[in-house]
Structure formats: C-alpha cells, structure tokens
Short mmCIF file of C-alpha atoms and ligand atoms in Angstrom, two decimals:
data_model
loop_
_atom_site.label_atom_id
_atom_site.label_comp_id
_atom_site.label_asym_id
_atom_site.label_seq_id
_atom_site.Cartn_x
_atom_site.Cartn_y
_atom_site.Cartn_z
CA MET A 152 26.34 -6.50 -9.01
CA GLN A 153 25.88 -7.01 -12.76
CA ASP A 154 24.36 -10.45 -12.13
CA LEU A 155 22.01 -9.01 -9.55
CA LEU A 156 20.88 -6.33 -12.03
CA THR A 157 20.29 -8.99 -14.69
CA VAL A 158 18.19 -11.07 -12.28
CA MET A 159 16.20 -7.99 -11.30
CA ALA A 160 15.50 -7.00 -14.91
CA ILE A 161 14.21 -10.52 -15.66
CA TRP A 162 12.18 -10.68 -12.44
CA LEU A 163 10.63 -7.28 -13.14
CA SER A 164 9.81 -8.18 -16.71
CA VAL A 165 8.18 -11.49 -15.73
CA ASN A 166 6.25 -10.16 -12.73
CA PHE A 167 5.49 -6.61 -13.72
CA GLY A 168 5.66 -6.60 -17.50
CA LEU A 169 8.47 -4.08 -17.62
CA PRO A 170 10.61 -4.10 -20.75
CA ALA A 171 13.47 -6.58 -20.39
CA ILE A 172 16.21 -4.22 -21.39
CA ASP A 173 19.75 -5.44 -21.46
CA GLU A 174 21.35 -2.08 -20.93
CA LYS A 175 22.42 -1.79 -17.31
CA PRO A 176 22.27 1.41 -15.32
CA ARG A 177 25.51 2.88 -14.00
CA ILE A 178 25.85 2.36 -10.27
CA GLU A 179 27.57 4.87 -8.06
CA PHE A 180 28.17 4.53 -4.36
CA VAL A 181 28.26 7.92 -2.71
CA SER A 182 28.73 9.38 0.75
CA ALA A 183 25.80 10.94 2.58
CA ALA A 184 27.19 14.40 1.82
CA ARG A 185 27.59 13.62 -1.88
CA MET A 186 24.10 12.09 -1.96
CA ALA A 187 22.63 15.32 -0.57
CA GLU A 188 24.55 17.23 -3.23
CA VAL A 189 23.35 14.96 -6.05
CA ARG A 190 19.84 15.31 -4.71
CA ARG A 191 20.01 19.11 -4.79
CA GLU A 192 21.53 19.16 -8.27
CA ARG A 193 19.00 16.71 -9.62
CA LEU A 194 16.03 18.53 -8.10
CA ALA A 195 17.26 21.72 -9.72
CA ALA A 196 17.74 19.92 -13.04
CA GLU A 197 14.30 18.36 -12.80
CA ARG A 198 12.71 21.74 -13.42
CA SER A 199 14.41 21.97 -16.79
CA HIS A 200 14.35 18.38 -17.98
CA GLY A 201 12.66 15.15 -17.12
CA VAL A 202 12.06 13.37 -13.91
CA VAL A 203 14.41 12.53 -11.12
CA GLU A 204 13.79 9.82 -8.66
CA ILE A 205 14.41 10.35 -5.01
CA GLY A 206 13.66 7.17 -3.13
CA GLN A 207 13.77 7.48 0.60
CA GLY A 208 12.94 5.75 3.79
CA THR A 209 14.46 4.90 7.12
CA SER A 210 16.81 2.00 6.81
CA PRO A 211 16.15 -0.69 9.40
CA ASP A 212 19.82 -1.64 9.43
CA THR A 213 21.29 1.71 10.21
CA GLY A 214 18.30 3.59 11.57
CA HIS A 215 19.16 6.68 9.57
CA GLU A 216 17.45 8.16 6.55
CA PHE A 217 18.25 6.12 3.52
CA HIS A 218 18.20 7.58 0.07
CA ALA A 219 18.71 6.17 -3.36
CA ILE A 220 18.47 8.23 -6.51
CA TYR A 221 17.99 7.36 -10.14
CA ASP A 222 18.96 9.95 -12.68
CA ASP A 223 17.16 9.57 -16.03
CA VAL A 224 19.69 11.60 -17.95
CA SER A 225 22.92 9.84 -16.94
CA ARG A 226 21.06 6.56 -16.29
CA THR A 227 22.79 6.27 -12.97
CA ILE A 228 21.57 4.75 -9.73
CA TYR A 229 23.15 6.42 -6.74
CA LEU A 230 23.37 4.23 -3.67
CA PRO A 231 24.67 5.18 -0.24
CA SER A 232 28.21 4.00 0.48
CA ASP A 233 26.91 1.79 3.30
CA TRP A 234 24.62 -0.07 0.89
CA THR A 235 25.02 -3.83 1.23
CA PRO A 236 23.64 -6.75 -0.80
CA ALA A 237 23.33 -8.64 2.51
CA SER A 238 20.33 -6.50 3.45
CA SER A 239 17.08 -7.36 1.68
CA ALA A 240 15.85 -3.83 2.47
CA HIS A 241 18.88 -2.32 0.72
CA VAL A 242 18.48 -4.67 -2.23
CA SER A 243 14.78 -3.73 -2.46
CA MET A 244 15.81 -0.08 -2.74
CA LEU A 245 18.08 -0.95 -5.66
CA LEU A 246 15.17 -2.87 -7.20
CA HIS A 247 12.95 0.21 -6.84
CA GLU A 248 15.49 2.31 -8.72
CA MET A 249 15.90 -0.47 -11.28
CA VAL A 250 12.16 -0.10 -12.07
CA HIS A 251 12.82 3.54 -12.90
CA HIS A 252 15.75 2.57 -15.07
CA LEU A 253 13.61 0.14 -17.09
CA GLN A 254 10.83 2.74 -17.35
CA ASN A 255 13.37 5.25 -18.59
CA ALA A 256 15.37 3.00 -20.91
CA GLY A 257 12.12 1.53 -22.27
CA ALA A 258 10.73 5.06 -22.77
CA LEU A 259 7.52 4.18 -20.95
CA LYS A 260 5.06 7.02 -20.62
CA TYR A 261 3.21 7.85 -17.42
CA GLU A 262 0.49 10.33 -16.65
CA CYS A 263 2.63 12.07 -14.07
CA SER A 264 5.89 11.48 -12.23
CA GLU A 265 4.00 10.02 -9.25
CA ALA A 266 2.49 7.35 -11.52
CA ARG A 267 6.03 6.10 -12.19
CA GLU A 268 6.28 5.35 -8.50
CA ARG A 269 3.34 2.93 -8.39
CA PRO A 270 5.06 -0.03 -10.12
CA ALA A 271 8.29 0.81 -8.29
CA TYR A 272 6.68 0.54 -4.86
CA GLN A 273 4.63 -2.50 -5.92
CA ALA A 274 7.77 -4.30 -7.08
CA GLN A 275 9.69 -3.29 -3.97
CA ALA A 276 6.87 -4.54 -1.72
CA ARG A 277 6.61 -7.86 -3.62
CA TRP A 278 10.39 -8.34 -3.43
CA LEU A 279 10.41 -7.75 0.33
CA GLU A 280 7.55 -10.23 0.72
CA LEU A 281 9.88 -12.89 -0.70
CA PHE A 282 11.97 -12.30 2.40
CA GLY A 283 8.97 -12.20 4.73
CA LYS A 284 9.19 -8.44 5.08
CA LYS A 285 6.81 -5.55 4.60
CA LEU A 286 7.62 -2.32 2.82
CA GLU A 287 5.69 -0.30 5.39
CA GLU A 288 7.66 -1.76 8.27
CA GLU A 289 11.08 -1.89 6.64
CA PHE A 290 11.02 1.69 5.48
CA LYS A 291 8.52 3.13 7.92
CA ILE A 292 6.33 4.31 5.07
CA ASP A 293 2.63 4.17 5.83
CA PRO A 294 0.08 3.24 3.12
CA MET A 295 -1.17 6.85 3.00
CA THR A 296 2.30 8.14 2.16
CA ILE A 297 2.63 5.54 -0.59
CA LEU A 298 -0.77 6.53 -1.94
CA VAL A 299 0.26 10.20 -2.04
CA ARG A 300 3.61 9.40 -3.64
CA THR A 301 2.02 7.26 -6.34
CA SER A 302 -1.09 9.23 -7.30
CA CYS A 303 -1.46 11.98 -9.87
CA MET A 304 -2.82 14.85 -7.82
CA TYR A 305 -3.06 17.54 -10.45
ZN1 ZN B 462 10.70 5.79 -7.12
#
C-alpha cells in the first residue's frame, strides 16, 4: 500500500502538477456501517472546520454504492473493507482521495470546495483510461454530475 501511494504521488505530481509530498495519508479500512458513521461525523464537522471529501459512485465490482472519504484534519483516507487493489476502479477511488491529500498537505487554495474536485476527477479519469476504462461508465457518473460536483456555483 505504501508503494502504491508513493507511485500515485509521483504520477500525480508529474501529470497534474500536484505537490510531490512525501507524507503519506493514514489509510483506514472500514465497514459500510462505520463508513456511514464517519460520513455523518465528518459532514457535521465540515460546518465548523474545513472541507471533507465524500467520494461516491456505484462500484462495478460489487454493484453497491461505493464510498471513500478523505478527512483533512486527521489526514486519513477511509476505504470500504471490500476495497481491493485488484480492481482498477477501486484503485482509482484511492487515487481520487490521494489528490485531496496532496491538496491538503500542500495547502493548496481553491475557490470553493467543488473546485478541489476538478483535478481529483480529472486524475481519476486519466488513471482509468490507462486501464481502458471510463470514469462515467465505471462509476455511473454522467458528465453533468461531474460538472456540478466540480463547479463553484455560488
Ligand atoms: Zn473528491
């Protein structure tokens, strides 16, 4: 896992100009119930401090809703317990959260929290392309949804 994170940080820095930060995020594998709990806690915390990432989509491997979360404060990526490095879709989700970790650890500033999502989705899409896959198809996210999630509306 540490090697994978190192590769991702280098790949993201070369391809997307993100800061190549050596500090790794903490990784926690959690059950669906715990993930829902973390999600609730983090959404509540978001109102008082900083931004919380809730990545989501429908996993092609399991067919159920797939969530990953990055918490800026504890610098932790939460992955579902059924996450597997054998799935390029799962790995792309980790990559997406890794973008948020580098944004956070590198103290990059964005206009709004949605603007943080743009490079994350771009990187995730490019990564999936390496495996001949499309973000839209793998996660059943249509381009409109991505546009909404990545644009500053207010
Ligand atoms: Zn994100």
